[in-house]
mmCIF file of N, CA and C in Angstrom:
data_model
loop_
_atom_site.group_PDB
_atom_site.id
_atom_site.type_symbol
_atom_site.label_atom_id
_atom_site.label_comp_id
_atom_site.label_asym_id
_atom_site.label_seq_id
_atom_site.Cartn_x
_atom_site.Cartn_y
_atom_site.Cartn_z
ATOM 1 N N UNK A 1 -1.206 -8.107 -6.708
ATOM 2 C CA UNK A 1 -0.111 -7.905 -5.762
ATOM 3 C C UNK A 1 0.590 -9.233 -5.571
ATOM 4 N N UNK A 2 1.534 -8.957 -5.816
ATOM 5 C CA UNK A 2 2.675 -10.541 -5.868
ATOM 6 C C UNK A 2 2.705 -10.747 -3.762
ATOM 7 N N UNK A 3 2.586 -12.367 -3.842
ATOM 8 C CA UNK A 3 2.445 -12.693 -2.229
ATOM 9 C C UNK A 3 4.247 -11.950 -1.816
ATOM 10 N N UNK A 4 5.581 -11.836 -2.708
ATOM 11 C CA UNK A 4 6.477 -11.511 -1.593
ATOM 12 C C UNK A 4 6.449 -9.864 -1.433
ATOM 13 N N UNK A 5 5.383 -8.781 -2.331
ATOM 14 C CA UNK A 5 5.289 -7.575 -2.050
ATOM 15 C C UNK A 5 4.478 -7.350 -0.868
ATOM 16 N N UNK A 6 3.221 -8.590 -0.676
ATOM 17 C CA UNK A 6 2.161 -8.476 0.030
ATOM 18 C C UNK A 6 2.685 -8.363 1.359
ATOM 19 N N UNK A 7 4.302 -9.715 1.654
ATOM 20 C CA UNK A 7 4.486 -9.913 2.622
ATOM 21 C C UNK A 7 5.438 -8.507 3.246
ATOM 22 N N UNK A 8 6.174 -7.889 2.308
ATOM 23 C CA UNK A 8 6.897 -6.641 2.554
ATOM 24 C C UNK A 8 6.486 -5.818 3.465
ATOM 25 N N UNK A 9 5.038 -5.842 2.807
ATOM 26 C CA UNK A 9 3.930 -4.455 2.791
ATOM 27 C C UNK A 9 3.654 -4.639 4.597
ATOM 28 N N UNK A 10 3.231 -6.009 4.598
ATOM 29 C CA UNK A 10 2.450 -6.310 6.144
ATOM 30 C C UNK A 10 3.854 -6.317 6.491
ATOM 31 N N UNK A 11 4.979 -6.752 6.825
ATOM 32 C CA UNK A 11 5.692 -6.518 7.721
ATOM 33 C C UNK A 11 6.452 -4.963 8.171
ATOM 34 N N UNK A 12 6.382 -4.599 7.380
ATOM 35 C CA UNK A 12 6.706 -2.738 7.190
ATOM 36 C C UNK A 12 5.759 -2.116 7.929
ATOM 37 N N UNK A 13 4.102 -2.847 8.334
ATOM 38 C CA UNK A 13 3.066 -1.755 8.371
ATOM 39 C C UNK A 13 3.209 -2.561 9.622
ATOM 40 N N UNK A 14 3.873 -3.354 10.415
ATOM 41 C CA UNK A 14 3.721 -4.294 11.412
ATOM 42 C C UNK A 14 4.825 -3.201 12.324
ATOM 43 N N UNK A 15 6.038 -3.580 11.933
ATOM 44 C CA UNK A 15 7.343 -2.360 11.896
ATOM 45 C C UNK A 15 7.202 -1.069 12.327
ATOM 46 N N UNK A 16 6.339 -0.509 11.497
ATOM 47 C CA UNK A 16 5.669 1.161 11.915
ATOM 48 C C UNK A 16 5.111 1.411 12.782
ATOM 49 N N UNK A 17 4.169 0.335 13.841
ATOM 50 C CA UNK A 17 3.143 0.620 14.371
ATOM 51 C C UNK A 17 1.917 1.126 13.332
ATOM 52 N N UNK A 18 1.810 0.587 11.932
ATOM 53 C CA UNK A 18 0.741 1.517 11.351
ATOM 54 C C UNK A 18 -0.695 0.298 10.873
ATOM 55 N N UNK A 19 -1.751 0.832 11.393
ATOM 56 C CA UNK A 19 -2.990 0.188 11.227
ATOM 57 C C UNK A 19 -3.207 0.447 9.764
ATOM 58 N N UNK A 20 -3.538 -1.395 9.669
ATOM 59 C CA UNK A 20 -3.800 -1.350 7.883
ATOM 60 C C UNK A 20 -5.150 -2.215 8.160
ATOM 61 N N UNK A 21 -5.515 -2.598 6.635
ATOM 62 C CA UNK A 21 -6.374 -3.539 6.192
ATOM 63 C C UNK A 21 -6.229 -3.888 5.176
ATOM 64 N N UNK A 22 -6.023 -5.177 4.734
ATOM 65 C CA UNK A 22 -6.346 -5.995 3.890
ATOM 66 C C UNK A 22 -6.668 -5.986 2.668
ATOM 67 N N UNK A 23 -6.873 -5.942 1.566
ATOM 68 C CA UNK A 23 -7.166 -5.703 0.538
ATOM 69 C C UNK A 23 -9.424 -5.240 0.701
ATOM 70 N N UNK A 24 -8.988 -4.355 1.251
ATOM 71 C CA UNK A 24 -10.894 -3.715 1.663
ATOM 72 C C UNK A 24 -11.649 -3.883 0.693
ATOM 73 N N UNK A 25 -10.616 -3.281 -0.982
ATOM 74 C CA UNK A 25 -11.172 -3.123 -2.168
ATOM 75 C C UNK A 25 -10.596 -3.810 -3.053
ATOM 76 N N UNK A 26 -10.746 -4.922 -3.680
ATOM 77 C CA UNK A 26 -10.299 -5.823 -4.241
ATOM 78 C C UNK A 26 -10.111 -4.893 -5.791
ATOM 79 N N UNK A 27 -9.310 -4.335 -6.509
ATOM 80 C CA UNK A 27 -8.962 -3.903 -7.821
ATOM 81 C C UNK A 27 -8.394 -4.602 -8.778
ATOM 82 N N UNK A 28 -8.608 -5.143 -10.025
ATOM 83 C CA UNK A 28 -7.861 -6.123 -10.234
ATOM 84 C C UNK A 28 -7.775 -5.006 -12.129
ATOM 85 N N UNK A 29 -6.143 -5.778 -11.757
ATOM 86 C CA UNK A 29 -5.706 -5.046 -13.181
ATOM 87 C C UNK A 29 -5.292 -3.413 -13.675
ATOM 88 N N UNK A 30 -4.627 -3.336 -12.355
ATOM 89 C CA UNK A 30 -4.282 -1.922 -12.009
ATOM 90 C C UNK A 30 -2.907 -1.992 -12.819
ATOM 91 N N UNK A 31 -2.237 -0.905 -13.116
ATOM 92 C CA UNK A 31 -0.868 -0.565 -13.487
ATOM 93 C C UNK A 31 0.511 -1.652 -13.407
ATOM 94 N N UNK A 32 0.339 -2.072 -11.993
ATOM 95 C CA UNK A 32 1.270 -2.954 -12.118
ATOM 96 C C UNK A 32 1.176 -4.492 -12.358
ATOM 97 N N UNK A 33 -0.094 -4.659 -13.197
ATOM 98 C CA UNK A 33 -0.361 -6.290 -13.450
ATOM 99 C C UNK A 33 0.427 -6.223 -14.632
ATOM 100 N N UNK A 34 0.817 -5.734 -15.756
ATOM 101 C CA UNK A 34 1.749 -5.501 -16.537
ATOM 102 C C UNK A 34 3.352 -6.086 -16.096
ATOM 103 N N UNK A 35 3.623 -5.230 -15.367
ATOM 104 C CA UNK A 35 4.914 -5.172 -14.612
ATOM 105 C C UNK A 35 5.229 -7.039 -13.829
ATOM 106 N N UNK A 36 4.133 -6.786 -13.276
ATOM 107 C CA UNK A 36 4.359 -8.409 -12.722
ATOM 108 C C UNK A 36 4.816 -9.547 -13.077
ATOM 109 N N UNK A 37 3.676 -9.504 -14.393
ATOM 110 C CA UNK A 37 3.898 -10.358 -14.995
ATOM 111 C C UNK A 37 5.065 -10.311 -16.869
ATOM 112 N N UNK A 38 5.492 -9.316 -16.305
ATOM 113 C CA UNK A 38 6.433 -9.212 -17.618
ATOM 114 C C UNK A 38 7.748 -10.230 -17.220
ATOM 115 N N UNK A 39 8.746 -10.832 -18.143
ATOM 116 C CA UNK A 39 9.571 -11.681 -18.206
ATOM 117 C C UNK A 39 9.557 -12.333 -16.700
ATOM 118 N N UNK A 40 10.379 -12.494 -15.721
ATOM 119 C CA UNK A 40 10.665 -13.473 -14.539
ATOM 120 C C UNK A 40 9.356 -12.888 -13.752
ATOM 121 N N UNK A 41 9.268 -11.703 -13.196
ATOM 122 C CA UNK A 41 8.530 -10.860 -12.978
ATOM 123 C C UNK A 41 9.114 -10.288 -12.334
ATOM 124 N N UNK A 42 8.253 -9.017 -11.656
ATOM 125 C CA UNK A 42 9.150 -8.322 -10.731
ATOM 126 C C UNK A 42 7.761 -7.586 -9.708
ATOM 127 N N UNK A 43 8.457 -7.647 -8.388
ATOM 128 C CA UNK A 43 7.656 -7.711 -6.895
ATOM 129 C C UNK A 43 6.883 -6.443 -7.588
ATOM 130 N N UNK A 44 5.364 -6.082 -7.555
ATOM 131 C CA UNK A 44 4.987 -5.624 -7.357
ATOM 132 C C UNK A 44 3.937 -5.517 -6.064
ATOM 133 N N UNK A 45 3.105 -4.136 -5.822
ATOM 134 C CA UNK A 45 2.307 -3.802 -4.933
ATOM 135 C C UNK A 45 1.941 -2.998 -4.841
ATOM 136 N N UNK A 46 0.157 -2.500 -4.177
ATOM 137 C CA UNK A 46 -0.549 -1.864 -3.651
ATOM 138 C C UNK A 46 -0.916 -1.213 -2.780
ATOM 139 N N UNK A 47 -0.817 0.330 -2.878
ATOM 140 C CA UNK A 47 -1.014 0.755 -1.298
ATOM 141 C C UNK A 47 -2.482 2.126 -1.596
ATOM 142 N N UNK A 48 -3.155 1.462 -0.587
ATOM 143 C CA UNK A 48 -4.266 2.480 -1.046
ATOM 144 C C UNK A 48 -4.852 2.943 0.458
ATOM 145 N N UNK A 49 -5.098 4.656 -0.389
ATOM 146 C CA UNK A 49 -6.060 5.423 0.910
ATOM 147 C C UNK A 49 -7.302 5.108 0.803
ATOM 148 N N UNK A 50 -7.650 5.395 2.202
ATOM 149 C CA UNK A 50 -8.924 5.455 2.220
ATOM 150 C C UNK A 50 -9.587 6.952 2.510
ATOM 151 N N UNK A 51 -10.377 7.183 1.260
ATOM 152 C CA UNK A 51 -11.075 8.639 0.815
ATOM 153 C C UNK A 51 -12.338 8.638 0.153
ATOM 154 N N UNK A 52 -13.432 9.573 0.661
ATOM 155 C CA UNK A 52 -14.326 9.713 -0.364
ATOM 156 C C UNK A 52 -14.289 10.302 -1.172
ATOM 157 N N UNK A 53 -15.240 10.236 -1.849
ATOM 158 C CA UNK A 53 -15.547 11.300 -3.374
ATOM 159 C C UNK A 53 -14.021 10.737 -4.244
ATOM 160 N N UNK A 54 -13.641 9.585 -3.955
ATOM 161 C CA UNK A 54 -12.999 9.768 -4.807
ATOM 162 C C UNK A 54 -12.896 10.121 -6.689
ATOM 163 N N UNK A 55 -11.975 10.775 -6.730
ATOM 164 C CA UNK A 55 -11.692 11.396 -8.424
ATOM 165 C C UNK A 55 -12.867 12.325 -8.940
ATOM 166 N N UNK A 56 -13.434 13.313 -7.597
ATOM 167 C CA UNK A 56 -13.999 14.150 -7.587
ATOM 168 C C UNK A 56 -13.290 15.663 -6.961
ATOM 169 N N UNK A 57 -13.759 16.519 -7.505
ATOM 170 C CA UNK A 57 -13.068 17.570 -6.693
ATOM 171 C C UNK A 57 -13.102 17.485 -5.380
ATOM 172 N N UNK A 58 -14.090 17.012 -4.708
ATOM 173 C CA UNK A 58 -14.374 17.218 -3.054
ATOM 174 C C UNK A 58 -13.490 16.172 -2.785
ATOM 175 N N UNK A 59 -12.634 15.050 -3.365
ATOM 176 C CA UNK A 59 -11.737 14.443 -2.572
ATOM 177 C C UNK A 59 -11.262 14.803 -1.147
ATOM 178 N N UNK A 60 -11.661 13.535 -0.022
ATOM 179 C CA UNK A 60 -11.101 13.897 1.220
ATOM 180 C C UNK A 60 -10.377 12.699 1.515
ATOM 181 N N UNK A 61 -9.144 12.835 2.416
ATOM 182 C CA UNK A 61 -8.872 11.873 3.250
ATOM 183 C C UNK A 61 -8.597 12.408 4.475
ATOM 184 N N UNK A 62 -8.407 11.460 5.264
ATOM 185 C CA UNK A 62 -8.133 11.953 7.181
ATOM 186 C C UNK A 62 -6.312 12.130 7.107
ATOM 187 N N UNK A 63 -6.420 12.992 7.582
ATOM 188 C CA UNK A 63 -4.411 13.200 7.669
ATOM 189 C C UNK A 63 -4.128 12.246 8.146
ATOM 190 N N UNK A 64 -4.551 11.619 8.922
ATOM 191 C CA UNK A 64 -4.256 10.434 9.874
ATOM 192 C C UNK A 64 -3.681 9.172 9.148
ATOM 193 N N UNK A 65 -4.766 8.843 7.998
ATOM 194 C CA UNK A 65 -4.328 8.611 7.074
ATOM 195 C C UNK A 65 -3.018 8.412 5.928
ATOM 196 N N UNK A 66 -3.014 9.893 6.165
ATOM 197 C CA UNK A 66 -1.919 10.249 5.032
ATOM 198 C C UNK A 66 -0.544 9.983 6.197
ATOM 199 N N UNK A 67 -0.567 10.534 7.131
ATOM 200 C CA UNK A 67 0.472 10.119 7.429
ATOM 201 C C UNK A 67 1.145 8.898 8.166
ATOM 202 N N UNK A 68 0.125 7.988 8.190
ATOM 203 C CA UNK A 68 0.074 6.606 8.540
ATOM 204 C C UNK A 68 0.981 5.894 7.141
ATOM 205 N N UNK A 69 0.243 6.306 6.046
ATOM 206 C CA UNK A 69 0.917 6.130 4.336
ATOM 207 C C UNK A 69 2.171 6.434 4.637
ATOM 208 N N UNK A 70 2.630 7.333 4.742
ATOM 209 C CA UNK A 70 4.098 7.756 4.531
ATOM 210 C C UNK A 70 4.572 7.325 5.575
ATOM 211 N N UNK A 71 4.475 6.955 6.770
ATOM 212 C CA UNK A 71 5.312 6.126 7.804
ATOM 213 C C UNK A 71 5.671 4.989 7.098
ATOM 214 N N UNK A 72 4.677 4.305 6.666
ATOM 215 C CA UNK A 72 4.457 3.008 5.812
ATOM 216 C C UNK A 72 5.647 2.773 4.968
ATOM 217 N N UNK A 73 5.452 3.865 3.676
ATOM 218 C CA UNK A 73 6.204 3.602 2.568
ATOM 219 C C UNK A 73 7.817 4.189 3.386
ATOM 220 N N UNK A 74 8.343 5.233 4.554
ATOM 221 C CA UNK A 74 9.497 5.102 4.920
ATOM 222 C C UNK A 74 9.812 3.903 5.233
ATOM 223 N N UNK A 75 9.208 3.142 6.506
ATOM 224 C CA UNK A 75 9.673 2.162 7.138
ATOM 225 C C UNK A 75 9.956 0.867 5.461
ATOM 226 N N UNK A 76 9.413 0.655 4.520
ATOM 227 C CA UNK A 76 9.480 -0.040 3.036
ATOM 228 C C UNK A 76 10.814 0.448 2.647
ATOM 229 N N UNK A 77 11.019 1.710 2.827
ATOM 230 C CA UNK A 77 11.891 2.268 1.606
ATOM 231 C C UNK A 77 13.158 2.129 2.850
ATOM 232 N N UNK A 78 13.230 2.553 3.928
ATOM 233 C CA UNK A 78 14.491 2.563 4.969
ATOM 234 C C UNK A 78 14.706 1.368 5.698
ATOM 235 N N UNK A 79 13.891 0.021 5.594
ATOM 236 C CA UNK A 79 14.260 -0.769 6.765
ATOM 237 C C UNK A 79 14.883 -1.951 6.098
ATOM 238 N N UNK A 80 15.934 -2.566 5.644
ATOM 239 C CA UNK A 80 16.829 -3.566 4.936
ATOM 240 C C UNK A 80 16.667 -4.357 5.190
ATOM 241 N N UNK A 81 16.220 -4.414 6.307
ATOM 242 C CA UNK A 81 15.915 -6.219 6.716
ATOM 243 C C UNK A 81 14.312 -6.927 6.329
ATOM 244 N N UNK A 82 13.644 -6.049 5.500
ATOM 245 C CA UNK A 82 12.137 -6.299 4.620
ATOM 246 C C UNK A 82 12.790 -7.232 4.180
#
């Protein structure tokens, strides 16, 4: 996660009123390490639920959750002054 996506991310989730944490699960070399680092680069970032069983059928998350996420990524995608 590039530090000016990181900083996006926390000020958007600051913005929302939405409770985050930190990188809980450190992943390294996900999809957008490619992207990052291709020519100048370009802002990438990470946004992850928290669920068990994951990439099992019984996948759960708390709605609470989910819609904490999507406050998140509106306030990212609608607020111009990020």
């Amino acid at each position: 996660v590039s530090a000016a996506a990181r900083e996006i991310l926390l000020r958007a989730a600051r913005g929302a009123h939405v409770p985050y944490q930190v990188q809980a699960h450190a992943q390294r070399g996900g999809d957008g390490a490619v992207i990052q680092a291709a020519r100048e680069g370009i802002v990438t970032g990470a946004l992850g639920l928290p669920v068990r069983h994951l990439h099992t059928p019984s996948e759960t998350a708390d709605a609470r959750d989910l819609e904490n996420a999507i406050a998140l990524l509106l306030e990212v995608l609608t607020n111009k002054t990020l």
